[in-house]
Amino acid sequence: MPEFPYSRLRRWPDVEADNLQAYDATDLLLVERALSLDIPGSDTVVIGDEYGAITLALVEAGRHGIRVHQDLATGRRALMRNAEELGLAVADGRNGDQGTPVRRVTPQHAAGESDGLGFGGSFRPGELDAELLTGAKLVLLQLPKSLAELEEIADAVARWAAPDVVLVAGGRVKHMTLSQNEVLGRSFAQVQAQRAERKSRLIVASDALPVSAEPPFPVTAQHDGLTLVAHGGAFAGARLDIGTRVLLDALALQPVQHEGGAVADGAAAPHVLDLGCGTGALAVSYALAHPDARVTATDRSAAAVASARATVAANGVADRVTVTHDDAASALPDASVDVVLLNPPFHLGASIHTGAATRLFEAAARVLRPGGVLFTVYNSSLAYRPELTRLIGATAQVERTPKFTVTRSIRRAETAES
């Protein structure tokens, strides 16, 4: 069997750089372990496959009908693009908020085959739920950064997969902790760490334990009249993170309407975008403070979107706040937004990288109308103000604490120069 062409995989539409690649040694170890087991693709679930390295390598090796869950919209699109590039078949399935079957790519390896569950083709995207996991005998997992996310995943596997399911989780040794073993031990009687290889390590969990009547997530917390709901994979959980709190405090003191006090011609209310919404704290807080506003909240994380939708419902603003699973607001038209609220990430996976913030600044520049306003909060050491001025327009400091800076950028009329 020829070696899988990992080097042909791309991260697109995620940030691409010389020091960022679309696979790592953990992906290879998970693929090798899966191929060593006599478990068909139809009984296999892959969770956390960032760009498709695990799923597509297994498909290439003849494992078809695999079910896949990726949290990030960028990862889902990268998987589809890499599948198309390599000529691997894609099964119909749920993929984010589209509500339509995933586009089928011409198969080269699985023509006419069926996985026995009616899925057909090579792999099928899905959400973290019973439909994804029912009947699964092997679950391959790239360990998430968050212990809360790991707890939610482990509980889901124990709750919905086959009684004899084996969960094989892997990660880079430098990012692994004994706490991960302890979390897995809450859902599985047997948790065994394997010998490290190529600076990665696998953990094998088996003998699923009985689950509680209700899943451990989502969780809920109250914050001065704001109810936050969070799934395990949502940044900061049900807490109100410091950066968001600083931005909310600054917004309370600032006029945030479209520059000049006007909104788009014919619009009944200003259109406000919470870009990278997380649990929806900014979007819901804005909607509660400005009943006339139309708010869109968007995030590339499926866990964040599920959390934000629950937060919107819990605060009674579902008639004014729409939450979408999207990458950098790609579904919004150009020049369609009056105000953007942004608390950008400064990590890509386990690496500190400002590329993620730059993509969101560029997205804000695209969706803002001329004269529209971007409010951004960021770690002061990152000094984003020159970049915001270049990409958006005139940028002024609104607030500064010992750790965070809040800026107000006004979208210039002409297109920003690259």
GROMACS .gro file of C-alpha atoms in nm:
model
  418
    1MET     CA    1   0.000   0.000   0.000
    2PRO     CA    2   0.152   0.337  -0.100
    3GLU     CA    3   0.226   0.586   0.178
    4PHE     CA    4  -0.044   0.847   0.229
    5PRO     CA    5   0.064   1.188   0.087
    6TYR     CA    6   0.039   1.390   0.408
    7SER     CA    7   0.254   1.665   0.255
    8ARG     CA    8  -0.022   1.744   0.004
    9LEU     CA    9  -0.267   1.841   0.278
   10ARG     CA   10  -0.337   2.210   0.328
   11ARG     CA   11  -0.474   2.409   0.620
   12TRP     CA   12  -0.676   2.643   0.391
   13PRO     CA   13  -0.896   2.835   0.467
   14ASP     CA   14  -0.718   2.847   0.802
   15VAL     CA   15  -0.399   3.050   0.841
   16GLU     CA   16  -0.110   2.906   0.642
   17ALA     CA   17   0.257   2.975   0.718
   18ASP     CA   18   0.596   2.807   0.685
   19ASN     CA   19   0.589   2.701   1.051
   20LEU     CA   20   0.232   2.567   1.038
   21GLN     CA   21   0.144   2.234   0.877
   22ALA     CA   22  -0.176   2.039   0.823
   23TYR     CA   23  -0.074   1.726   1.016
   24ASP     CA   24   0.150   1.613   1.300
   25ALA     CA   25   0.298   1.295   1.444
   26THR     CA   26  -0.015   1.240   1.656
   27ASP     CA   27  -0.225   1.208   1.341
   28LEU     CA   28   0.014   0.942   1.213
   29LEU     CA   29   0.007   0.747   1.540
   30LEU     CA   30  -0.375   0.750   1.547
   31VAL     CA   31  -0.390   0.626   1.188
   32GLU     CA   32  -0.138   0.350   1.259
   33ARG     CA   33  -0.332   0.237   1.567
   34ALA     CA   34  -0.661   0.234   1.376
   35LEU     CA   35  -0.513   0.029   1.093
   36SER     CA   36  -0.376  -0.221   1.344
   37LEU     CA   37  -0.731  -0.292   1.467
   38ASP     CA   38  -0.985  -0.500   1.278
   39ILE     CA   39  -1.263  -0.242   1.302
   40PRO     CA   40  -1.441  -0.130   0.984
   41GLY     CA   41  -1.475   0.234   0.887
   42SER     CA   42  -1.851   0.218   0.943
   43ASP     CA   43  -1.784   0.155   1.315
   44THR     CA   44  -1.517   0.426   1.338
   45VAL     CA   45  -1.561   0.787   1.452
   46VAL     CA   46  -1.289   1.053   1.421
   47ILE     CA   47  -1.310   1.361   1.646
   48GLY     CA   48  -1.081   1.663   1.629
   49ASP     CA   49  -0.921   1.585   1.293
   50GLU     CA   50  -0.802   1.938   1.227
   51TYR     CA   51  -0.752   1.927   0.850
   52GLY     CA   52  -0.841   1.571   0.752
   53ALA     CA   53  -0.509   1.391   0.800
   54ILE     CA   54  -0.662   1.108   1.005
   55THR     CA   55  -0.984   1.064   0.813
   56LEU     CA   56  -0.837   1.080   0.465
   57ALA     CA   57  -0.544   0.850   0.547
   58LEU     CA   58  -0.791   0.588   0.670
   59VAL     CA   59  -1.008   0.631   0.361
   60GLU     CA   60  -0.701   0.591   0.140
   61ALA     CA   61  -0.628   0.267   0.327
   62GLY     CA   62  -0.976   0.133   0.250
   63ARG     CA   63  -1.171   0.228   0.563
   64HIS     CA   64  -1.497   0.378   0.434
   65GLY     CA   65  -1.810   0.513   0.600
   66ILE     CA   66  -1.614   0.692   0.873
   67ARG     CA   67  -1.808   0.946   1.080
   68VAL     CA   68  -1.622   1.270   1.150
   69HIS     CA   69  -1.673   1.558   1.393
   70GLN     CA   70  -1.465   1.874   1.365
   71ASP     CA   71  -1.537   2.171   1.587
   72LEU     CA   72  -1.398   2.439   1.357
   73ALA     CA   73  -1.561   2.557   1.036
   74THR     CA   74  -1.212   2.607   0.892
   75GLY     CA   75  -1.128   2.243   0.962
   76ARG     CA   76  -1.449   2.124   0.796
   77ARG     CA   77  -1.373   2.324   0.484
   78ALA     CA   78  -1.010   2.209   0.481
   79LEU     CA   79  -1.122   1.847   0.507
   80MET     CA   80  -1.355   1.889   0.210
   81ARG     CA   81  -1.091   2.070   0.006
   82ASN     CA   82  -0.825   1.809   0.085
   83ALA     CA   83  -1.067   1.528   0.000
   84GLU     CA   84  -1.134   1.690  -0.336
   85GLU     CA   85  -0.764   1.747  -0.402
   86LEU     CA   86  -0.686   1.382  -0.331
   87GLY     CA   87  -0.991   1.251  -0.519
   88LEU     CA   88  -1.151   1.081  -0.217
   89ALA     CA   89  -1.529   1.030  -0.194
   90VAL     CA   90  -1.745   1.227   0.045
   91ALA     CA   91  -2.074   1.098   0.186
   92ASP     CA   92  -2.384   1.308   0.235
   93GLY     CA   93  -2.398   1.441   0.589
   94ARG     CA   94  -2.464   1.733   0.818
   95ASN     CA   95  -2.198   2.000   0.806
   96GLY     CA   96  -2.256   2.303   1.023
   97ASP     CA   97  -2.557   2.523   0.953
   98GLN     CA   98  -2.590   2.451   0.583
   99GLY     CA   99  -2.899   2.231   0.614
  100THR     CA  100  -2.815   2.064   0.282
  101PRO     CA  101  -2.611   1.756   0.196
  102VAL     CA  102  -2.237   1.797   0.165
  103ARG     CA  103  -2.126   1.819  -0.197
  104ARG     CA  104  -2.023   1.479  -0.330
  105VAL     CA  105  -1.671   1.452  -0.469
  106THR     CA  106  -1.605   1.202  -0.746
  107PRO     CA  107  -1.474   0.889  -0.571
  108GLN     CA  108  -1.168   0.695  -0.676
  109HIS     CA  109  -1.155   0.443  -0.394
  110ALA     CA  110  -1.508   0.364  -0.284
  111ALA     CA  111  -1.721   0.356  -0.596
  112GLY     CA  112  -2.039   0.161  -0.538
  113GLU     CA  113  -1.951   0.075  -0.179
  114SER     CA  114  -2.177   0.121   0.121
  115ASP     CA  115  -2.080   0.136   0.486
  116GLY     CA  116  -2.382  -0.069   0.592
  117LEU     CA  117  -2.547   0.223   0.770
  118GLY     CA  118  -2.687   0.393   0.462
  119PHE     CA  119  -2.421   0.665   0.457
  120GLY     CA  120  -2.230   0.545   0.148
  121GLY     CA  121  -1.900   0.688   0.031
  122SER     CA  122  -1.590   0.753   0.235
  123PHE     CA  123  -1.679   0.969   0.531
  124ARG     CA  124  -1.969   1.160   0.675
  125PRO     CA  125  -1.943   1.485   0.875
  126GLY     CA  126  -2.158   1.521   1.186
  127GLU     CA  127  -2.205   1.700   1.514
  128LEU     CA  128  -2.108   1.570   1.859
  129ASP     CA  129  -2.429   1.383   1.933
  130ALA     CA  130  -2.596   1.043   1.936
  131GLU     CA  131  -2.620   1.028   1.557
  132LEU     CA  132  -2.244   1.064   1.529
  133LEU     CA  133  -2.158   0.804   1.793
  134THR     CA  134  -2.431   0.540   1.799
  135GLY     CA  135  -2.280   0.196   1.731
  136ALA     CA  136  -1.921   0.325   1.720
  137LYS     CA  137  -1.662   0.069   1.831
  138LEU     CA  138  -1.353   0.282   1.772
  139VAL     CA  139  -1.322   0.655   1.841
  140LEU     CA  140  -1.003   0.837   1.740
  141LEU     CA  141  -0.949   1.169   1.913
  142GLN     CA  142  -0.695   1.448   1.879
  143LEU     CA  143  -0.686   1.566   2.241
  144PRO     CA  144  -0.839   1.915   2.280
  145LYS     CA  145  -0.667   2.187   2.479
  146SER     CA  146  -0.955   2.221   2.723
  147LEU     CA  147  -1.024   1.963   2.993
  148ALA     CA  148  -1.389   2.067   2.983
  149GLU     CA  149  -1.406   1.985   2.612
  150LEU     CA  150  -1.238   1.650   2.678
  151GLU     CA  151  -1.492   1.576   2.952
  152GLU     CA  152  -1.784   1.650   2.720
  153ILE     CA  153  -1.638   1.432   2.445
  154ALA     CA  154  -1.557   1.142   2.678
  155ASP     CA  155  -1.906   1.153   2.826
  156ALA     CA  156  -2.060   1.158   2.478
  157VAL     CA  157  -1.860   0.852   2.373
  158ALA     CA  158  -1.951   0.660   2.690
  159ARG     CA  159  -2.315   0.774   2.658
  160TRP     CA  160  -2.383   0.691   2.293
  161ALA     CA  161  -2.117   0.462   2.145
  162ALA     CA  162  -2.123   0.081   2.154
  163PRO     CA  163  -2.068  -0.075   2.500
  164ASP     CA  164  -1.735  -0.222   2.386
  165VAL     CA  165  -1.610   0.104   2.231
  166VAL     CA  166  -1.239   0.183   2.249
  167LEU     CA  167  -1.139   0.549   2.264
  168VAL     CA  168  -0.786   0.619   2.139
  169ALA     CA  169  -0.682   0.976   2.220
  170GLY     CA  170  -0.354   1.132   2.117
  171GLY     CA  171  -0.155   1.450   2.161
  172ARG     CA  172   0.187   1.605   2.162
  173VAL     CA  173   0.370   1.504   2.479
  174LYS     CA  174   0.457   1.865   2.571
  175HIS     CA  175   0.087   1.952   2.586
  176MET     CA  176  -0.034   1.642   2.772
  177THR     CA  177  -0.106   1.625   3.145
  178LEU     CA  178  -0.212   1.365   3.400
  179SER     CA  179  -0.535   1.561   3.435
  180GLN     CA  180  -0.637   1.434   3.091
  181ASN     CA  181  -0.609   1.077   3.216
  182GLU     CA  182  -0.817   1.168   3.519
  183VAL     CA  183  -1.090   1.321   3.301
  184LEU     CA  184  -1.101   1.010   3.081
  185GLY     CA  185  -1.117   0.801   3.398
  186ARG     CA  186  -1.453   0.957   3.485
  187SER     CA  187  -1.606   0.789   3.180
  188PHE     CA  188  -1.392   0.477   3.134
  189ALA     CA  189  -1.275   0.210   3.378
  190GLN     CA  190  -0.953   0.142   3.187
  191VAL     CA  191  -0.725   0.431   3.088
  192GLN     CA  192  -0.378   0.336   2.971
  193ALA     CA  193  -0.111   0.576   2.847
  194GLN     CA  194   0.110   0.432   2.574
  195ARG     CA  195   0.480   0.477   2.517
  196ALA     CA  196   0.569   0.811   2.359
  197GLU     CA  197   0.673   0.805   1.995
  198ARG     CA  198   0.791   1.094   1.780
  199LYS     CA  199   0.713   1.333   2.067
  200SER     CA  200   0.349   1.223   2.067
  201ARG     CA  201   0.161   0.982   2.290
  202LEU     CA  202  -0.162   0.783   2.272
  203ILE     CA  203  -0.402   0.712   2.558
  204VAL     CA  204  -0.634   0.413   2.522
  205ALA     CA  205  -0.963   0.422   2.717
  206SER     CA  206  -1.205   0.130   2.732
  207ASP     CA  207  -1.479  -0.028   2.950
  208ALA     CA  208  -1.721   0.263   2.946
  209LEU     CA  209  -1.871   0.348   3.285
  210PRO     CA  210  -2.242   0.417   3.345
  211VAL     CA  211  -2.335   0.776   3.262
  212SER     CA  212  -2.546   1.023   3.458
  213ALA     CA  213  -2.905   1.092   3.355
  214GLU     CA  214  -2.803   1.429   3.213
  215PRO     CA  215  -2.481   1.515   3.027
  216PRO     CA  216  -2.231   1.735   3.217
  217PHE     CA  217  -2.260   2.011   2.954
  218PRO     CA  218  -2.376   2.271   2.879
  219VAL     CA  219  -2.327   2.461   3.205
  220THR     CA  220  -2.486   2.791   3.306
  221ALA     CA  221  -2.370   3.090   3.511
  222GLN     CA  222  -2.512   3.432   3.601
  223HIS     CA  223  -2.321   3.759   3.556
  224ASP     CA  224  -2.497   4.078   3.667
  225GLY     CA  225  -2.817   4.009   3.478
  226LEU     CA  226  -2.651   3.818   3.194
  227THR     CA  227  -2.695   3.440   3.171
  228LEU     CA  228  -2.406   3.260   3.000
  229VAL     CA  229  -2.440   2.901   2.876
  230ALA     CA  230  -2.133   2.706   2.770
  231HIS     CA  231  -2.041   2.372   2.617
  232GLY     CA  232  -1.707   2.219   2.703
  233GLY     CA  233  -1.525   2.348   2.395
  234ALA     CA  234  -1.630   2.713   2.435
  235PHE     CA  235  -1.354   2.957   2.529
  236ALA     CA  236  -1.369   3.063   2.897
  237GLY     CA  237  -1.665   2.832   2.961
  238ALA     CA  238  -1.954   3.002   3.140
  239ARG     CA  239  -1.718   3.261   3.285
  240LEU     CA  240  -1.704   3.618   3.155
  241ASP     CA  241  -1.342   3.643   3.041
  242ILE     CA  242  -1.142   3.951   3.135
  243GLY     CA  243  -1.104   4.087   2.782
  244THR     CA  244  -1.477   4.066   2.716
  245ARG     CA  245  -1.550   4.241   3.046
  246VAL     CA  246  -1.311   4.525   2.959
  247LEU     CA  247  -1.475   4.568   2.618
  248LEU     CA  248  -1.824   4.567   2.770
  249ASP     CA  249  -1.719   4.833   3.021
  250ALA     CA  250  -1.577   5.046   2.739
  251LEU     CA  251  -1.889   5.005   2.525
  252ALA     CA  252  -2.104   5.130   2.811
  253LEU     CA  253  -1.921   5.463   2.785
  254GLN     CA  254  -1.907   5.493   2.406
  255PRO     CA  255  -2.149   5.590   2.129
  256VAL     CA  256  -2.148   5.282   1.909
  257GLN     CA  257  -2.386   5.382   1.633
  258HIS     CA  258  -2.282   5.401   1.271
  259GLU     CA  259  -2.058   5.706   1.214
  260GLY     CA  260  -2.270   6.014   1.169
  261GLY     CA  261  -2.565   5.854   1.345
  262ALA     CA  262  -2.703   5.689   1.031
  263VAL     CA  263  -2.746   5.332   0.924
  264ALA     CA  264  -2.784   5.182   0.579
  265ASP     CA  265  -3.057   5.323   0.358
  266GLY     CA  266  -3.385   5.148   0.430
  267ALA     CA  267  -3.254   4.970   0.739
  268ALA     CA  268  -3.489   4.980   1.036
  269ALA     CA  269  -3.209   4.925   1.288
  270PRO     CA  270  -2.830   4.918   1.303
  271HIS     CA  271  -2.676   4.583   1.210
  272VAL     CA  272  -2.421   4.478   1.470
  273LEU     CA  273  -2.181   4.185   1.430
  274ASP     CA  274  -2.017   3.995   1.716
  275LEU     CA  275  -1.725   3.846   1.523
  276GLY     CA  276  -1.586   3.537   1.695
  277CYS     CA  277  -1.873   3.541   1.943
  278GLY     CA  278  -1.771   3.259   2.180
  279THR     CA  279  -2.055   3.203   2.424
  280GLY     CA  280  -2.235   3.513   2.294
  281ALA     CA  281  -2.162   3.748   2.584
  282LEU     CA  282  -2.098   4.053   2.364
  283ALA     CA  283  -2.388   3.988   2.126
  284VAL     CA  284  -2.643   3.931   2.401
  285SER     CA  285  -2.518   4.217   2.619
  286TYR     CA  286  -2.543   4.453   2.322
  287ALA     CA  287  -2.892   4.331   2.235
  288LEU     CA  288  -3.009   4.377   2.594
  289ALA     CA  289  -2.868   4.731   2.605
  290HIS     CA  290  -2.989   4.830   2.254
  291PRO     CA  291  -3.334   4.683   2.185
  292ASP     CA  292  -3.343   4.850   1.841
  293ALA     CA  293  -3.033   4.670   1.710
  294ARG     CA  294  -3.017   4.365   1.483
  295VAL     CA  295  -2.729   4.150   1.604
  296THR     CA  296  -2.547   3.871   1.423
  297ALA     CA  297  -2.312   3.652   1.624
  298THR     CA  298  -2.076   3.422   1.440
  299ASP     CA  299  -1.793   3.188   1.535
  300ARG     CA  300  -1.594   2.917   1.360
  301SER     CA  301  -1.630   2.684   1.662
  302ALA     CA  302  -1.935   2.458   1.668
  303ALA     CA  303  -1.912   2.440   2.049
  304ALA     CA  304  -1.913   2.820   2.068
  305VAL     CA  305  -2.211   2.845   1.833
  306ALA     CA  306  -2.411   2.592   2.034
  307SER     CA  307  -2.322   2.785   2.349
  308ALA     CA  308  -2.413   3.123   2.200
  309ARG     CA  309  -2.748   2.994   2.077
  310ALA     CA  310  -2.825   2.865   2.425
  311THR     CA  311  -2.712   3.198   2.575
  312VAL     CA  312  -2.937   3.388   2.335
  313ALA     CA  313  -3.235   3.171   2.430
  314ALA     CA  314  -3.162   3.198   2.803
  315ASN     CA  315  -3.164   3.579   2.785
  316GLY     CA  316  -3.481   3.607   2.577
  317VAL     CA  317  -3.327   3.785   2.275
  318ALA     CA  318  -3.375   3.518   2.009
  319ASP     CA  319  -3.593   3.755   1.807
  320ARG     CA  320  -3.304   4.001   1.767
  321VAL     CA  321  -2.987   3.789   1.771
  322THR     CA  322  -2.893   3.538   1.500
  323VAL     CA  323  -2.606   3.296   1.560
  324THR     CA  324  -2.420   3.129   1.272
  325HIS     CA  325  -2.135   2.879   1.236
  326ASP     CA  326  -1.903   3.043   0.988
  327ASP     CA  327  -1.540   3.129   0.921
  328ALA     CA  328  -1.457   3.500   0.949
  329ALA     CA  329  -1.815   3.606   0.865
  330SER     CA  330  -1.776   3.471   0.512
  331ALA     CA  331  -2.155   3.438   0.469
  332LEU     CA  332  -2.218   3.810   0.527
  333PRO     CA  333  -2.224   4.045   0.227
  334ASP     CA  334  -1.963   4.315   0.184
  335ALA     CA  335  -2.040   4.650   0.348
  336SER     CA  336  -2.348   4.514   0.527
  337VAL     CA  337  -2.267   4.587   0.893
  338ASP     CA  338  -2.271   4.909   1.095
  339VAL     CA  339  -2.079   4.797   1.405
  340VAL     CA  340  -1.839   4.507   1.466
  341LEU     CA  341  -1.748   4.388   1.816
  342LEU     CA  342  -1.431   4.180   1.831
  343ASN     CA  343  -1.229   4.004   2.100
  344PRO     CA  344  -0.983   3.819   1.871
  345PRO     CA  345  -0.792   3.505   1.963
  346PHE     CA  346  -0.414   3.509   1.969
  347HIS     CA  347  -0.362   3.132   1.955
  348LEU     CA  348  -0.375   2.890   1.664
  349GLY     CA  349  -0.409   2.551   1.827
  350ALA     CA  350  -0.132   2.538   2.087
  351SER     CA  351   0.080   2.806   1.914
  352ILE     CA  352   0.076   3.180   1.975
  353HIS     CA  353   0.017   3.333   1.631
  354THR     CA  354  -0.137   3.669   1.536
  355GLY     CA  355  -0.259   3.540   1.199
  356ALA     CA  356  -0.601   3.450   1.339
  357ALA     CA  357  -0.657   3.809   1.455
  358THR     CA  358  -0.542   3.948   1.120
  359ARG     CA  359  -0.799   3.735   0.936
  360LEU     CA  360  -1.073   3.876   1.158
  361PHE     CA  361  -0.952   4.234   1.107
  362GLU     CA  362  -0.967   4.173   0.732
  363ALA     CA  363  -1.316   4.027   0.769
  364ALA     CA  364  -1.429   4.333   0.964
  365ALA     CA  365  -1.290   4.560   0.693
  366ARG     CA  366  -1.489   4.370   0.432
  367VAL     CA  367  -1.827   4.360   0.609
  368LEU     CA  368  -1.824   4.712   0.757
  369ARG     CA  369  -1.993   4.989   0.564
  370PRO     CA  370  -1.786   5.303   0.503
  371GLY     CA  371  -1.802   5.494   0.829
  372GLY     CA  372  -1.887   5.178   1.021
  373VAL     CA  373  -1.715   5.117   1.354
  374LEU     CA  374  -1.501   4.832   1.483
  375PHE     CA  375  -1.449   4.797   1.858
  376THR     CA  376  -1.160   4.565   1.940
  377VAL     CA  377  -1.011   4.444   2.269
  378TYR     CA  378  -0.670   4.280   2.276
  379ASN     CA  379  -0.372   4.209   2.496
  380SER     CA  380  -0.182   4.537   2.507
  381SER     CA  381   0.151   4.366   2.433
  382LEU     CA  382   0.023   4.272   2.086
  383ALA     CA  383   0.007   4.639   1.972
  384TYR     CA  384  -0.252   4.589   1.699
  385ARG     CA  385  -0.328   4.959   1.650
  386PRO     CA  386  -0.107   5.016   1.339
  387GLU     CA  387  -0.253   4.707   1.173
  388LEU     CA  388  -0.607   4.816   1.254
  389THR     CA  389  -0.535   5.159   1.107
  390ARG     CA  390  -0.398   5.002   0.789
  391LEU     CA  391  -0.679   4.750   0.741
  392ILE     CA  392  -0.980   4.943   0.876
  393GLY     CA  393  -0.910   5.312   0.909
  394ALA     CA  394  -0.849   5.574   1.174
  395THR     CA  395  -0.803   5.395   1.506
  396ALA     CA  396  -0.811   5.550   1.853
  397GLN     CA  397  -0.758   5.406   2.198
  398VAL     CA  398  -1.079   5.396   2.400
  399GLU     CA  399  -0.965   5.219   2.716
  400ARG     CA  400  -0.646   5.071   2.855
  401THR     CA  401  -0.599   4.852   3.161
  402PRO     CA  402  -0.273   4.698   3.287
  403LYS     CA  403  -0.336   4.404   3.049
  404PHE     CA  404  -0.588   4.502   2.779
  405THR     CA  405  -0.644   4.777   2.525
  406VAL     CA  406  -0.976   4.868   2.363
  407THR     CA  407  -0.968   5.057   2.032
  408ARG     CA  408  -1.230   5.218   1.806
  409SER     CA  409  -1.163   5.200   1.432
  410ILE     CA  410  -1.371   5.385   1.168
  411ARG     CA  411  -1.397   5.214   0.831
  412ARG     CA  412  -1.252   5.439   0.565
  413ALA     CA  413  -1.450   5.497   0.248
  414GLU     CA  414  -1.182   5.372   0.012
  415THR     CA  415  -1.060   5.012   0.004
  416ALA     CA  416  -0.776   4.950   0.248
  417GLU     CA  417  -0.441   4.897   0.084
  418SER     CA  418  -0.275   4.561   0.136
   0.00000   0.00000   0.00000
